[in-house]
Amino acid sequence: MLPGESKLVTIQLALFPRDVPQLLGSDITNFVLEFNNKLGNIFNTSPTILPIPPDAPAEIPRVMLKSEPIKYSCNIAKSRIDFFITINSTFNEVEIRTDYHQKIQAASNFLSDKEIKIIRIGYVATFEADLSSLKITAPRYIKQHFIADKKFKDPQELTVRYVHRVTYNSGIDTNIVASMNQKGSGLTLELNKLLIQFDINSIPERTQNLTAQQINEFSAQALSEIASLIQNFPAI
């Protein structure tokens, strides 16, 4: 289990389309409204649609959506769609599965209906652990659990990054990246706060057009993977 008093801060899903031609058409507003409708109208503030030139870099968001109070947000660019959920509470796998995963299913089905081809997918879950009650700093915790004894005597700042590869049941070759570091740096350093991030993403060189079913299966398995990583932490 995660150490100290821990909480899930955010989960981000990134979908990488070949293109989103609807962003350049005159019906962009209808596209955004229909997208929100398919997700149950969770974005309850006016969408921000930026007047970006057609030849601008594809990764620049052209549409930004959010709910109020801020729980859900989504940025849509020609080459990526980022969907965020801000939680700031303990990780509840059942709640996440019935909420976030269902919305991802709705989004992937909508994009499939619009013939928007997804060529890559990734999940990023960020956790924060307060180690104050354990009377240990984040760098010392990282050193104690992940660095060989007698190495890095007394680090002020320390980061560990671990990459593991698997093939999911959906047939998607996947990188699982775990990283740990203290919160902040320099003047904003919080030595008692440990940030833990799990990045689960498809390997671009081995990913072709993903079906809605593959995206939904990947989403379910990635969330299960995150729950397992938490349960077994620090033995990842």
Short mmCIF file of C-alpha atoms in Angstrom, two decimals:
data_model
loop_
_atom_site.label_atom_id
_atom_site.label_comp_id
_atom_site.label_asym_id
_atom_site.label_seq_id
_atom_site.Cartn_x
_atom_site.Cartn_y
_atom_site.Cartn_z
CA MET A 1 0.00 0.00 0.00
CA LEU A 2 1.04 3.59 -0.45
CA PRO A 3 2.83 5.01 2.60
CA GLY A 4 1.61 7.62 5.09
CA GLU A 5 -1.57 9.54 4.36
CA SER A 6 -2.00 9.08 0.63
CA LYS A 7 -4.49 10.33 -1.93
CA LEU A 8 -5.13 10.09 -5.63
CA VAL A 9 -4.66 13.56 -7.14
CA THR A 10 -5.49 13.12 -10.83
CA ILE A 11 -6.01 10.56 -13.53
CA GLN A 12 -5.33 11.54 -17.13
CA LEU A 13 -6.24 9.63 -20.26
CA ALA A 14 -4.44 10.65 -23.44
CA LEU A 15 -5.78 9.53 -26.81
CA PHE A 16 -3.67 10.21 -29.90
CA PRO A 17 -5.73 10.48 -33.11
CA ARG A 18 -4.32 10.67 -36.60
CA ASP A 19 -6.42 13.79 -37.03
CA VAL A 20 -9.63 15.41 -35.83
CA PRO A 21 -10.88 17.10 -39.02
CA GLN A 22 -14.01 18.36 -37.24
CA LEU A 23 -11.81 20.90 -35.41
CA LEU A 24 -11.20 22.77 -38.67
CA GLY A 25 -14.78 22.80 -39.95
CA SER A 26 -17.59 25.22 -39.40
CA ASP A 27 -19.42 22.61 -37.34
CA ILE A 28 -16.81 22.54 -34.55
CA THR A 29 -19.38 23.85 -32.05
CA ASN A 30 -21.81 21.04 -32.89
CA PHE A 31 -18.97 18.52 -32.59
CA VAL A 32 -18.11 19.80 -29.09
CA LEU A 33 -21.74 19.87 -27.95
CA GLU A 34 -22.35 16.35 -29.25
CA PHE A 35 -19.16 15.10 -27.56
CA ASN A 36 -20.27 16.58 -24.23
CA ASN A 37 -23.76 15.14 -24.65
CA LYS A 38 -22.35 11.63 -25.15
CA LEU A 39 -20.46 12.02 -21.85
CA GLY A 40 -23.62 12.99 -19.98
CA ASN A 41 -23.05 16.77 -20.21
CA ILE A 42 -20.38 16.62 -17.51
CA PHE A 43 -18.74 19.81 -18.82
CA ASN A 44 -21.17 22.36 -17.42
CA THR A 45 -19.31 25.56 -18.34
CA SER A 46 -19.09 27.22 -21.73
CA PRO A 47 -16.47 25.52 -23.94
CA THR A 48 -13.39 27.48 -24.90
CA ILE A 49 -12.85 27.23 -28.66
CA LEU A 50 -9.62 28.90 -29.73
CA PRO A 51 -9.31 30.56 -33.17
CA ILE A 52 -6.08 28.77 -34.07
CA PRO A 53 -4.85 28.83 -37.72
CA PRO A 54 -5.22 25.52 -39.59
CA ASP A 55 -1.44 25.23 -40.06
CA ALA A 56 -0.64 25.64 -36.33
CA PRO A 57 1.11 22.69 -34.63
CA ALA A 58 -1.25 19.75 -34.31
CA GLU A 59 -0.60 19.29 -30.56
CA ILE A 60 -1.97 22.74 -29.61
CA PRO A 61 -5.42 22.40 -27.97
CA ARG A 62 -8.19 24.00 -30.00
CA VAL A 63 -10.99 23.14 -27.57
CA MET A 64 -10.92 23.22 -23.75
CA LEU A 65 -13.75 21.85 -21.65
CA LYS A 66 -14.21 21.72 -17.89
CA SER A 67 -16.79 21.15 -15.19
CA GLU A 68 -17.50 23.46 -12.27
CA PRO A 69 -16.48 22.75 -9.58
CA ILE A 70 -13.43 21.44 -11.40
CA LYS A 71 -13.53 17.67 -11.46
CA TYR A 72 -13.48 16.88 -15.16
CA SER A 73 -11.58 18.67 -17.88
CA CYS A 74 -10.67 17.87 -21.47
CA ASN A 75 -8.34 19.43 -24.03
CA ILE A 76 -8.86 18.53 -27.68
CA ALA A 77 -6.13 19.06 -30.26
CA LYS A 78 -5.73 17.65 -33.77
CA SER A 79 -3.16 15.10 -32.57
CA ARG A 80 -4.20 14.38 -28.97
CA ILE A 81 -7.18 14.41 -26.65
CA ASP A 82 -6.47 14.70 -22.92
CA PHE A 83 -9.21 13.82 -20.47
CA PHE A 84 -8.58 14.60 -16.78
CA ILE A 85 -10.36 13.81 -13.56
CA THR A 86 -9.21 15.66 -10.44
CA ILE A 87 -10.01 13.72 -7.29
CA ASN A 88 -7.77 14.65 -4.34
CA SER A 89 -9.02 11.77 -2.21
CA THR A 90 -8.25 8.13 -1.53
CA PHE A 91 -8.27 5.75 -4.51
CA ASN A 92 -11.61 3.98 -4.81
CA GLU A 93 -11.27 1.44 -7.61
CA VAL A 94 -15.00 0.66 -7.78
CA GLU A 95 -15.94 4.35 -7.98
CA ILE A 96 -13.30 5.01 -10.64
CA ARG A 97 -14.46 2.05 -12.69
CA THR A 98 -18.12 3.07 -12.61
CA ASP A 99 -17.42 6.75 -13.23
CA TYR A 100 -14.25 7.50 -15.16
CA HIS A 101 -14.12 4.27 -17.15
CA GLN A 102 -17.74 4.63 -18.25
CA LYS A 103 -17.01 8.11 -19.54
CA ILE A 104 -13.97 6.85 -21.43
CA GLN A 105 -16.16 4.19 -23.03
CA ALA A 106 -18.62 6.87 -24.13
CA ALA A 107 -15.80 9.04 -25.51
CA SER A 108 -14.14 6.20 -27.44
CA ASN A 109 -17.46 5.07 -28.92
CA PHE A 110 -18.23 8.65 -29.99
CA LEU A 111 -14.83 9.06 -31.67
CA SER A 112 -15.28 5.73 -33.43
CA ASP A 113 -18.69 6.82 -34.72
CA LYS A 114 -17.04 9.97 -36.08
CA GLU A 115 -14.38 7.80 -37.82
CA ILE A 116 -11.58 9.45 -35.84
CA LYS A 117 -8.69 6.95 -35.83
CA ILE A 118 -6.84 6.52 -32.53
CA ILE A 119 -3.24 5.30 -32.94
CA ARG A 120 -1.99 5.47 -29.35
CA ILE A 121 -3.38 5.56 -25.82
CA GLY A 122 -2.00 6.29 -22.36
CA TYR A 123 -3.05 6.62 -18.73
CA VAL A 124 -1.28 8.70 -16.08
CA ALA A 125 -2.31 8.42 -12.42
CA THR A 126 -0.68 10.76 -9.90
CA PHE A 127 -0.70 10.10 -6.16
CA GLU A 128 0.56 12.14 -3.23
CA ALA A 129 1.67 10.63 0.08
CA ASP A 130 2.25 12.70 3.21
CA LEU A 131 5.05 11.01 5.16
CA SER A 132 4.94 13.33 8.18
CA SER A 133 3.50 10.65 10.46
CA LEU A 134 6.30 8.26 9.45
CA LYS A 135 8.95 10.83 10.39
CA ILE A 136 10.84 10.30 7.15
CA THR A 137 11.47 12.55 4.17
CA ALA A 138 10.49 11.56 0.64
CA PRO A 139 14.12 11.27 -0.57
CA ARG A 140 14.98 9.00 2.36
CA TYR A 141 11.89 6.88 1.74
CA ILE A 142 12.86 6.46 -1.92
CA LYS A 143 16.44 5.61 -0.96
CA GLN A 144 15.34 3.13 1.70
CA HIS A 145 13.06 1.20 -0.65
CA PHE A 146 14.63 1.58 -4.10
CA ILE A 147 18.35 2.33 -3.76
CA ALA A 148 21.04 -0.14 -2.70
CA ASP A 149 22.39 0.29 0.81
CA LYS A 150 25.36 2.66 1.25
CA LYS A 151 24.49 4.55 -1.96
CA PHE A 152 23.53 8.24 -2.01
CA LYS A 153 24.31 8.87 1.65
CA ASP A 154 21.84 11.66 2.51
CA PRO A 155 19.99 12.96 -0.58
CA GLN A 156 18.14 16.26 -0.49
CA GLU A 157 16.26 15.39 -3.68
CA LEU A 158 15.92 11.98 -5.35
CA THR A 159 13.93 10.59 -8.29
CA VAL A 160 13.42 6.98 -9.33
CA ARG A 161 11.90 5.90 -12.66
CA TYR A 162 11.12 2.30 -13.58
CA VAL A 163 9.85 0.97 -16.95
CA HIS A 164 8.26 -2.44 -17.46
CA ARG A 165 6.73 -3.84 -20.67
CA VAL A 166 3.68 -6.09 -21.00
CA THR A 167 1.13 -7.06 -23.64
CA TYR A 168 -2.46 -6.44 -22.58
CA ASN A 169 -5.36 -8.78 -23.36
CA SER A 170 -6.50 -6.27 -25.98
CA GLY A 171 -3.31 -7.10 -27.89
CA ILE A 172 -1.73 -3.71 -27.15
CA ASP A 173 2.00 -3.73 -26.32
CA THR A 174 2.30 -1.47 -23.29
CA ASN A 175 4.90 0.40 -21.24
CA ILE A 176 4.25 0.65 -17.51
CA VAL A 177 6.29 3.51 -16.08
CA ALA A 178 6.49 4.15 -12.34
CA SER A 179 8.23 7.27 -11.04
CA MET A 180 8.74 8.61 -7.53
CA ASN A 181 10.11 11.90 -6.31
CA GLN A 182 9.65 14.52 -3.60
CA LYS A 183 7.05 17.22 -4.21
CA GLY A 184 8.40 20.47 -5.59
CA SER A 185 12.01 21.60 -5.91
CA GLY A 186 14.20 24.43 -4.69
CA LEU A 187 12.18 26.98 -2.71
CA THR A 188 8.94 25.02 -3.23
CA LEU A 189 10.38 21.72 -2.00
CA GLU A 190 8.13 19.77 0.38
CA LEU A 191 10.37 17.06 1.79
CA ASN A 192 7.58 15.19 3.57
CA LYS A 193 5.47 14.86 0.43
CA LEU A 194 6.11 11.93 -1.92
CA LEU A 195 4.73 12.05 -5.46
CA ILE A 196 4.09 8.70 -7.14
CA GLN A 197 3.09 8.52 -10.77
CA PHE A 198 2.07 5.52 -12.85
CA ASP A 199 2.18 6.06 -16.63
CA ILE A 200 0.65 3.22 -18.65
CA ASN A 201 0.90 3.80 -22.38
CA SER A 202 0.84 1.88 -25.63
CA ILE A 203 4.14 1.56 -27.50
CA PRO A 204 3.79 3.83 -30.58
CA GLU A 205 5.89 1.68 -32.92
CA ARG A 206 3.65 -1.32 -32.22
CA THR A 207 0.25 0.36 -32.28
CA GLN A 208 -2.02 0.61 -35.30
CA ASN A 209 -5.54 1.97 -35.48
CA LEU A 210 -7.24 1.10 -32.19
CA THR A 211 -10.88 0.06 -32.13
CA ALA A 212 -13.31 1.38 -29.53
CA GLN A 213 -13.34 -2.12 -28.00
CA GLN A 214 -9.53 -2.14 -27.69
CA ILE A 215 -9.58 1.30 -26.06
CA ASN A 216 -12.27 0.21 -23.60
CA GLU A 217 -10.40 -3.01 -22.76
CA PHE A 218 -7.13 -1.11 -22.35
CA SER A 219 -8.85 1.39 -20.05
CA ALA A 220 -10.26 -1.35 -17.82
CA GLN A 221 -6.94 -3.20 -17.64
CA ALA A 222 -4.93 -0.04 -16.99
CA LEU A 223 -7.17 0.89 -14.06
CA SER A 224 -6.78 -2.64 -12.68
CA GLU A 225 -3.01 -2.31 -13.12
CA ILE A 226 -3.00 0.93 -11.15
CA ALA A 227 -5.00 -0.69 -8.34
CA SER A 228 -2.53 -3.60 -8.27
CA LEU A 229 0.49 -1.28 -8.20
CA ILE A 230 -1.01 0.57 -5.25
CA GLN A 231 -1.82 -2.65 -3.40
CA ASN A 232 1.72 -4.01 -3.82
CA PHE A 233 3.65 -0.75 -3.37
CA PRO A 234 6.59 -0.41 -2.87
CA ALA A 235 7.06 -3.90 -4.39
CA ILE A 236 6.37 -2.84 -7.96
#
